[in-house]
Coordinates of C-alpha atoms and ligand atoms in Angstrom, one line a residue:
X1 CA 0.0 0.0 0.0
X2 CA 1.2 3.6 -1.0
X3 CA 1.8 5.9 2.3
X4 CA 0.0 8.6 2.5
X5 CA 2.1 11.4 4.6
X6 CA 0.3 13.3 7.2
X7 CA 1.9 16.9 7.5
X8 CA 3.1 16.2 11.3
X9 CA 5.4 13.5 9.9
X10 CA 6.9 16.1 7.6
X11 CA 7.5 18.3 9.8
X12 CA 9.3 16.2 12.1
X13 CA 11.6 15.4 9.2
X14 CA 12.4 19.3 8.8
X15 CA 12.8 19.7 12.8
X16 CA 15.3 16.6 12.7
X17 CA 19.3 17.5 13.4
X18 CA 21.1 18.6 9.6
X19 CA 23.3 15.8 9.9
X20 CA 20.7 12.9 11.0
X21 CA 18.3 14.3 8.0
X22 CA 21.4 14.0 5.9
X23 CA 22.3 10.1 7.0
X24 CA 18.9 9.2 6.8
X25 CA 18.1 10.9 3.4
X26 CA 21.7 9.0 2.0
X27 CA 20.5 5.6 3.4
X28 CA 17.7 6.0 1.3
X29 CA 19.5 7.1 -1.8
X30 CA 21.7 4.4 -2.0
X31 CA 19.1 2.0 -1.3
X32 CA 17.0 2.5 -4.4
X33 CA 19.7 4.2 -6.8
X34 CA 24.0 4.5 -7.8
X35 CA 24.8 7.1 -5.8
X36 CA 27.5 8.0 -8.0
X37 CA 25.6 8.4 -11.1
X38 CA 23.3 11.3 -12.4
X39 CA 20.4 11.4 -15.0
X40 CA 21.0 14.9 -16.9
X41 CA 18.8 16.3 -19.6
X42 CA 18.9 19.7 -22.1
X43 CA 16.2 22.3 -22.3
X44 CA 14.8 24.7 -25.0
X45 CA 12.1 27.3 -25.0
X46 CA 10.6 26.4 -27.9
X47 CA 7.6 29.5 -27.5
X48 CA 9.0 32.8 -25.6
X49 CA 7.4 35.3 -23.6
X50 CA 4.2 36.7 -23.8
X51 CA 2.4 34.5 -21.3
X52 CA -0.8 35.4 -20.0
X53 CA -0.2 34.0 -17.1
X54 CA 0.9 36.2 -14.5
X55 CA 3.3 33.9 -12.0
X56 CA 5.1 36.5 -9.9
X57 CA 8.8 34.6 -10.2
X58 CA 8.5 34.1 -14.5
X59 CA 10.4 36.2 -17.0
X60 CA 8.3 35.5 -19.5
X61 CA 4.7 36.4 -18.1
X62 CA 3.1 39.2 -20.3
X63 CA 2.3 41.2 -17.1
X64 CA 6.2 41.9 -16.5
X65 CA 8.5 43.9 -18.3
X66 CA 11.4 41.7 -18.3
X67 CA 14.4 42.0 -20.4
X68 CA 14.0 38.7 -22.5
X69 CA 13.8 38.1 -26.4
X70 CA 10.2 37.0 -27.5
X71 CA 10.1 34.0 -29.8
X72 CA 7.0 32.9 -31.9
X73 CA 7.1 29.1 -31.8
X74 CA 10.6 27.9 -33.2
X75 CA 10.8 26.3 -36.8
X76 CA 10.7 22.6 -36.0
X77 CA 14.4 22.3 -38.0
X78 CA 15.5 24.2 -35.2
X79 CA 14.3 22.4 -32.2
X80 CA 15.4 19.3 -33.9
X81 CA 19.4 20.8 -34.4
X82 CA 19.4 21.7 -30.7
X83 CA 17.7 18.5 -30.2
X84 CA 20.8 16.6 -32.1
X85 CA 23.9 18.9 -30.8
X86 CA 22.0 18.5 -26.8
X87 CA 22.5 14.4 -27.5
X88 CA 26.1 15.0 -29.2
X89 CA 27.0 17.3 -25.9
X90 CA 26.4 13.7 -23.9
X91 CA 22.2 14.5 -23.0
X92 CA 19.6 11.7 -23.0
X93 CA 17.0 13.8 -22.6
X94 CA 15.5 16.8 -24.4
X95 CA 13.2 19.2 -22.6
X96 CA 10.9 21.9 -24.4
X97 CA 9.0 24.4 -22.7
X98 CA 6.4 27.0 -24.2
X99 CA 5.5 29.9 -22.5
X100 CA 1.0 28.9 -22.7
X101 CA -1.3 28.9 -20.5
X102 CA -2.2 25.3 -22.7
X103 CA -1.3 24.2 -26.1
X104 CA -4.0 25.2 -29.1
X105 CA -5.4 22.7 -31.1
X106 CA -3.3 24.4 -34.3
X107 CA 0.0 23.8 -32.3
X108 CA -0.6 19.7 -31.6
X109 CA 0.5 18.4 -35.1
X110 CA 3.8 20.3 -34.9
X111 CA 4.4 19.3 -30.8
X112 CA 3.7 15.4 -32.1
X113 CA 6.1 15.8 -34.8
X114 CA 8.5 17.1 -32.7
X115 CA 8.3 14.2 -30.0
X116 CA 8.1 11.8 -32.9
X117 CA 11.5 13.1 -34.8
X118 CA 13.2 13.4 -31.3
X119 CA 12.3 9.9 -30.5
X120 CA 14.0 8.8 -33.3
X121 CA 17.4 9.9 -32.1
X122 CA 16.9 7.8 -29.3
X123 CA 16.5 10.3 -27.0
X124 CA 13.8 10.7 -24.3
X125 CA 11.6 13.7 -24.8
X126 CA 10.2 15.9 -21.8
X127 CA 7.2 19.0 -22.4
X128 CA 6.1 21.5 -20.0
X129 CA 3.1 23.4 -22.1
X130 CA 1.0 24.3 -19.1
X131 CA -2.2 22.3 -18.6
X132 CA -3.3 20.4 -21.3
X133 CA -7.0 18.2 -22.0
X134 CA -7.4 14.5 -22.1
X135 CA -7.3 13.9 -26.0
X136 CA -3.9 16.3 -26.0
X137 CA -2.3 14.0 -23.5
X138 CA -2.9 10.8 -25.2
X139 CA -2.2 12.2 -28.6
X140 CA 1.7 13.5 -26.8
X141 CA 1.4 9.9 -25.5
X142 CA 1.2 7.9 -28.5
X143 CA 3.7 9.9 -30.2
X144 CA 6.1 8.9 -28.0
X145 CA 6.5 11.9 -25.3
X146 CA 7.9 10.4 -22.1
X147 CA 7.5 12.9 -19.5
X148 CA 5.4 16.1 -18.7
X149 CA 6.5 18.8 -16.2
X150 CA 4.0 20.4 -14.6
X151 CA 5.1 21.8 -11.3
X152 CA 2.9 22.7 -8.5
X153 CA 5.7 25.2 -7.1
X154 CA 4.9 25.6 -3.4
X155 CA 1.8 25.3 -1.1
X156 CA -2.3 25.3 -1.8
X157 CA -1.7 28.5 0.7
X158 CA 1.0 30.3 -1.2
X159 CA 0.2 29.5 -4.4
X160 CA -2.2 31.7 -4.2
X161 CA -0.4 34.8 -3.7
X162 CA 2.1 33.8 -6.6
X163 CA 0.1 33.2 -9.5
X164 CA -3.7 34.2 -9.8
X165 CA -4.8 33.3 -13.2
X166 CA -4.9 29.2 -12.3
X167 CA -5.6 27.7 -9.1
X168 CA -3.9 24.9 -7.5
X169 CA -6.5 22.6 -8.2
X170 CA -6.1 23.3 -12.2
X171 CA -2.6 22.0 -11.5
X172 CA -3.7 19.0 -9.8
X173 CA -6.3 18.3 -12.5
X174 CA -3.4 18.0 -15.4
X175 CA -1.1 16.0 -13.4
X176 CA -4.2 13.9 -13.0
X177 CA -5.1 14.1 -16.9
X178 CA -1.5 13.3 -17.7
X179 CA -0.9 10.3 -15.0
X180 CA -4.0 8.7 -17.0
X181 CA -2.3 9.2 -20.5
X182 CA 1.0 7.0 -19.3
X183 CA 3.5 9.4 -19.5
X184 CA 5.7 9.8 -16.8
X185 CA 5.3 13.0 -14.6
X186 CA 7.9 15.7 -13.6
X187 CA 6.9 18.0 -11.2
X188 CA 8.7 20.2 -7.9
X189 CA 8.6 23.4 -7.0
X190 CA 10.9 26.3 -6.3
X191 CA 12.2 27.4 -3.2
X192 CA 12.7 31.0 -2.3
X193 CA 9.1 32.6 -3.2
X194 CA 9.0 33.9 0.4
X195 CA 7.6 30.3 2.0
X196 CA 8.7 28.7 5.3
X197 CA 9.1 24.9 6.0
X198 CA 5.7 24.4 6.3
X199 CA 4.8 25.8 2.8
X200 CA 7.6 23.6 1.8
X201 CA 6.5 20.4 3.7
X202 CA 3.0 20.8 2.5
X203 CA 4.4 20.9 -1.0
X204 CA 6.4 17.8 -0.9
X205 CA 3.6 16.0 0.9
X206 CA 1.1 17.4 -2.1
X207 CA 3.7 15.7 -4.4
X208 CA 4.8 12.5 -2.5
X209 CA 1.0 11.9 -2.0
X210 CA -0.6 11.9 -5.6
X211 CA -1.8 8.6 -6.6
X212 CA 1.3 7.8 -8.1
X213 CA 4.9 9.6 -7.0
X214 CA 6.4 11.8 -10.1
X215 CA 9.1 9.7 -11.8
X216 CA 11.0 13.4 -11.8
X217 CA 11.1 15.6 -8.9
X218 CA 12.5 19.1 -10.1
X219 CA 13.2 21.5 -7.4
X220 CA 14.2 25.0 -8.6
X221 CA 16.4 27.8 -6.7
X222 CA 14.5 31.2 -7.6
X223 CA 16.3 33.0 -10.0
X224 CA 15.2 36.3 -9.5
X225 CA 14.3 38.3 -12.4
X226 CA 14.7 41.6 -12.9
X227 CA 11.3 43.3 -13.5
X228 CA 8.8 40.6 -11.9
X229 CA 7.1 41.1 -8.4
X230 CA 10.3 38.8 -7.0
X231 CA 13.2 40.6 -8.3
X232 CA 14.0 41.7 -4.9
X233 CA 13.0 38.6 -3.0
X234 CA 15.3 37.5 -0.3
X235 CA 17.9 34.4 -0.8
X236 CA 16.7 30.9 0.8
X237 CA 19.2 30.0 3.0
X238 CA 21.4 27.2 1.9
X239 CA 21.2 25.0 4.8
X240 CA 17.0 24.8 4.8
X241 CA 17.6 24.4 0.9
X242 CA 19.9 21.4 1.3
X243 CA 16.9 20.2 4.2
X244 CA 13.7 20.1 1.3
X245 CA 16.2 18.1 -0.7
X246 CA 17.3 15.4 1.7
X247 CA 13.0 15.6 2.8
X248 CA 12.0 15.0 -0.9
X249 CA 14.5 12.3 -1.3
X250 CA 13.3 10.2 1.8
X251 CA 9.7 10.9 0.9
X252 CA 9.7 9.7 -2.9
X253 CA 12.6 7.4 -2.4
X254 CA 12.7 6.3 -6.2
X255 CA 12.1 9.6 -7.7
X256 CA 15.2 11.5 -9.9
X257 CA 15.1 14.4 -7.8
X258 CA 16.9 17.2 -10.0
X259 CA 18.2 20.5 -8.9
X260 CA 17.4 22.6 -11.4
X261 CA 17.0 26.5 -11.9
X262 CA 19.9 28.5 -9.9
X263 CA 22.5 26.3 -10.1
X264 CA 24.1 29.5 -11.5
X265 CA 24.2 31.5 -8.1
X266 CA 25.5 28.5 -6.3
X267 CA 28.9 27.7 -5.7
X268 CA 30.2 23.9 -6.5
X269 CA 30.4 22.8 -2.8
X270 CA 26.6 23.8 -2.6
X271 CA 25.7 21.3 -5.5
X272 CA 27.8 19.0 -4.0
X273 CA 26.2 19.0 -0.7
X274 CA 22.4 18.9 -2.9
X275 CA 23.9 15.8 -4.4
X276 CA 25.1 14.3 -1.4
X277 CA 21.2 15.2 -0.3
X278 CA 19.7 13.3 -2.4
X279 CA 19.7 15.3 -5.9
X280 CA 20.7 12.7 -9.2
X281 CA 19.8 14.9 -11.8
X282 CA 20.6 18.3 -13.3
X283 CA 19.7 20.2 -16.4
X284 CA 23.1 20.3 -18.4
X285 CA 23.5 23.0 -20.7
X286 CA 24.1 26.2 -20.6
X287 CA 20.8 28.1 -21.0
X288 CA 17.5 26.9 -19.1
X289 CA 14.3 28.8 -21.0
X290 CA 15.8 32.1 -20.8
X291 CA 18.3 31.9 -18.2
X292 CA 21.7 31.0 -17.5
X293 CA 22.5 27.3 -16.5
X294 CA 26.8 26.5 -16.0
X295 CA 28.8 25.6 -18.9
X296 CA 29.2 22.2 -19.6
X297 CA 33.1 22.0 -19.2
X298 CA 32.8 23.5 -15.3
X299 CA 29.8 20.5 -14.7
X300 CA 32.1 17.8 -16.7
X301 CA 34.7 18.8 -14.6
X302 CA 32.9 19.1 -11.3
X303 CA 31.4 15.8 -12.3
X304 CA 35.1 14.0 -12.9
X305 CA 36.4 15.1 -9.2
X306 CA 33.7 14.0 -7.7
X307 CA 33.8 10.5 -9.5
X308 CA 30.1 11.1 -11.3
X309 CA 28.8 9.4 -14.0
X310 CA 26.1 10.1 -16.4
X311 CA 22.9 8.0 -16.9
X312 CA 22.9 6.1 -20.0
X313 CA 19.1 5.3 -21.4
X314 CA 18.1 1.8 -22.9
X315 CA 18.2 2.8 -26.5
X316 CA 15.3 0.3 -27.5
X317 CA 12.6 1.7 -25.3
X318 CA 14.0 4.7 -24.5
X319 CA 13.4 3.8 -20.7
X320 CA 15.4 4.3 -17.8
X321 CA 17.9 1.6 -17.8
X322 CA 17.5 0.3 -14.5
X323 CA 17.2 2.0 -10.9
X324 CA 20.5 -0.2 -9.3
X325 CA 19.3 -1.5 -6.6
X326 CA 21.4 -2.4 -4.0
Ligands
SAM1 N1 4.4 27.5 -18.9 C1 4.5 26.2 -18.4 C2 4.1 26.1 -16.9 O1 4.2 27.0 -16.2 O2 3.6 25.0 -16.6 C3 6.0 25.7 -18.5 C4 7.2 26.6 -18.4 S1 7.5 27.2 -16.7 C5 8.8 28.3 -17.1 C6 8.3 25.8 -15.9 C7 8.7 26.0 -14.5 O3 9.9 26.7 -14.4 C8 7.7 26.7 -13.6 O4 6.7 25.9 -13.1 C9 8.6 27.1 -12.4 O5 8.6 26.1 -11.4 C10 10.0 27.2 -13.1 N2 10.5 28.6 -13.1 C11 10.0 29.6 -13.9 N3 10.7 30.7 -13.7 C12 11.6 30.5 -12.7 C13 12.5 31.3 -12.0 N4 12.6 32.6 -12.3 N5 13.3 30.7 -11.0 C14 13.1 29.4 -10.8 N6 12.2 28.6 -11.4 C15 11.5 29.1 -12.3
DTB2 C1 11.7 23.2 -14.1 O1 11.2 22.8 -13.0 N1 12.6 24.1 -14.2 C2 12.9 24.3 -15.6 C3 12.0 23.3 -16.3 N2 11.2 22.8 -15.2 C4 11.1 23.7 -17.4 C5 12.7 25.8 -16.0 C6 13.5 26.7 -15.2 C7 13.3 28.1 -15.7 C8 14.3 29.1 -15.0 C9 14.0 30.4 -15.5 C10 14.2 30.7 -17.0 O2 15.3 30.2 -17.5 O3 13.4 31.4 -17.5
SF4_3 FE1 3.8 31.3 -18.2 FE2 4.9 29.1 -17.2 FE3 6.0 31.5 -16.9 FE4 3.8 31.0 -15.6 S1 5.8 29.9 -15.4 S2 4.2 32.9 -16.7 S3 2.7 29.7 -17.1 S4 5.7 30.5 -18.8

């Protein structure tokens, strides 16, 4: 039987000493996975700006005057040459985000040849398109897409305050829609929109306790943009960052939990400590949608000294090789 985790049992996992939340969270780790290997995957904004969704932390809401480049929807010849140089650079997967509230009708023929082509290099393919319907999902199904992100960001309570134009519930109903369809969900949050450990306990328990645990478990630094409501927010502390980690990775045990946005502002030893927390996945590259990721070379290298190795995928059915079990 799945556990369902009460928010009291959370919390006692944020109260518990750093270094006994760190043991228990690498027990764990090394129970269901290599600790010394990482899943990494590529990203590309395939639609820019102009969003008319109006999340405080986003560069590319409409409401915000942000200093980014608007893109109409790229040609496909380009997504696929990204697609090709992302695999070259060492990638196994290839993320694409559009900047919707949900995908029109006109723009599914183009999205399922895109998964389609990408599949064919024997790569695994990854969307985050907003909410989509039930026919959407099981047409990105069929065509081969193996992962959605769709990330619920941070509490039913805060959410609220950070985006209005979408409830929590809307976000809970496409996970739902997508679960249905087969493909495999991503979906974390970001720390540093001004929550406390409860906001960020109540997250991981809204993840950790949907019907099924999400395969990927992205969990984002606020980068803060210039120009949104959050430019100015302040930092999340390091230490109560390294705590969500080492709490998501004892609550969805088999999940790739990846630290993703603001691995720019952090220094080395930081991501170090994330991956000694739990984290065995990054996005490796050096843009995210319209930020800036590291370069390869300074992950390759951080990667060597600390005896890292990439995930390879099963090139047959494009699906995770194997969780190692020890
Ligand atoms: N529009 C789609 C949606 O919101 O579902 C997909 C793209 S959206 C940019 C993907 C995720 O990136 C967001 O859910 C959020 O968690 C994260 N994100 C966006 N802007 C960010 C920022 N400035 N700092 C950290 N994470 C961010
Ligand atoms: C996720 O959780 N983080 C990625 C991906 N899913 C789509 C996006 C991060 C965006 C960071 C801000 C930017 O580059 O615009
Ligand atoms: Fe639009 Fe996604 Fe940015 Fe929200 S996070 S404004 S939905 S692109």
């Amino acid at each position: 039987m799945k556990k369902i985790w009460k928010l009291e049992e959370v919390n006692i996992l944020f109260q518990k000493p750093f270094l006994d939340l760190m043991f228990e969270a690498q027990k764990i780790h090394r129970k269901y996975f290599n600790p010394n290997e990482i899943q990494i995957s590529t990203l590309l904004s395939i639609k820019t700006g102009l969003c008319p969704e109006d999340c405080k932390y986003c560069a590319q809401s409409s409401r915000y005057k942000t200093n980014i480049k608007k893109e109409k929807l790229l040609d496909i010849a380009k997504v696929l040459k990204a697609a090709k140089k992302a695999k070259a650079s060492g990638s196994n997967r290839f993320c694409m985000g559009a900047a919707w509230k949900n995908p029109q009708e006109r723009d599914m023929p183009y999205l399922l040849n895109i998964v389609k082509e990408i599949k064919k290099m024997n790569m695994e393919t990854c969307m985050t398109l907003g909410s989509v319907n039930k026919t959407q999902a099981i047409q990105l199904a069929k065509a081969g897409l193996d992962f959605y992100n769709h990330n619920l960001d941070t509490s039913p309570r805060l959410y609220k305050k950070i985006v209005t134009t979408r409830t929590y519930q809307d976000r809970l109903q496409t996970l739902d829609i997508i679960r249905d369809s087969g493909i495999k969900i991503c979906s974390g949050g970001i720390l540093g929109l001004g929550e406390n450990n409860t906001d960020r306990a109540e997250l991981l328990m809204q993840l950790a306790n949907l019907k099924k645990i999400p395969e990927s478990v992205p969990i984002n630094m606020l980068v803060k943009i210039k120009g949104t409501p959050m430019e100015k927010n302040e930092n999340i502390d390091n230490i109560d960052f390294i705590k969500t980690i080492a709490v998501a990775r004892i609550m969805m045990p088999t999940s790739y939990i990846r630290l993703s946005a603001g691995r720019e502002n952090m220094s080395q030893n930081m991501q170090t400590i994330c991956f000694m927390a739990g984290v065995n996945s990054i996005f490796y590259g050096c843009k995210l949608l319209t930020t800036n990721n590291p370069n390869q070379s300074d992950d390759l290298r951080l990667f060597k000294k600390l005896g890292l190795q990439t995930k390879k995928i099963n090139i047959k059915n494009a699906q995770i090789e194997s969780v190692i079990q020890k």
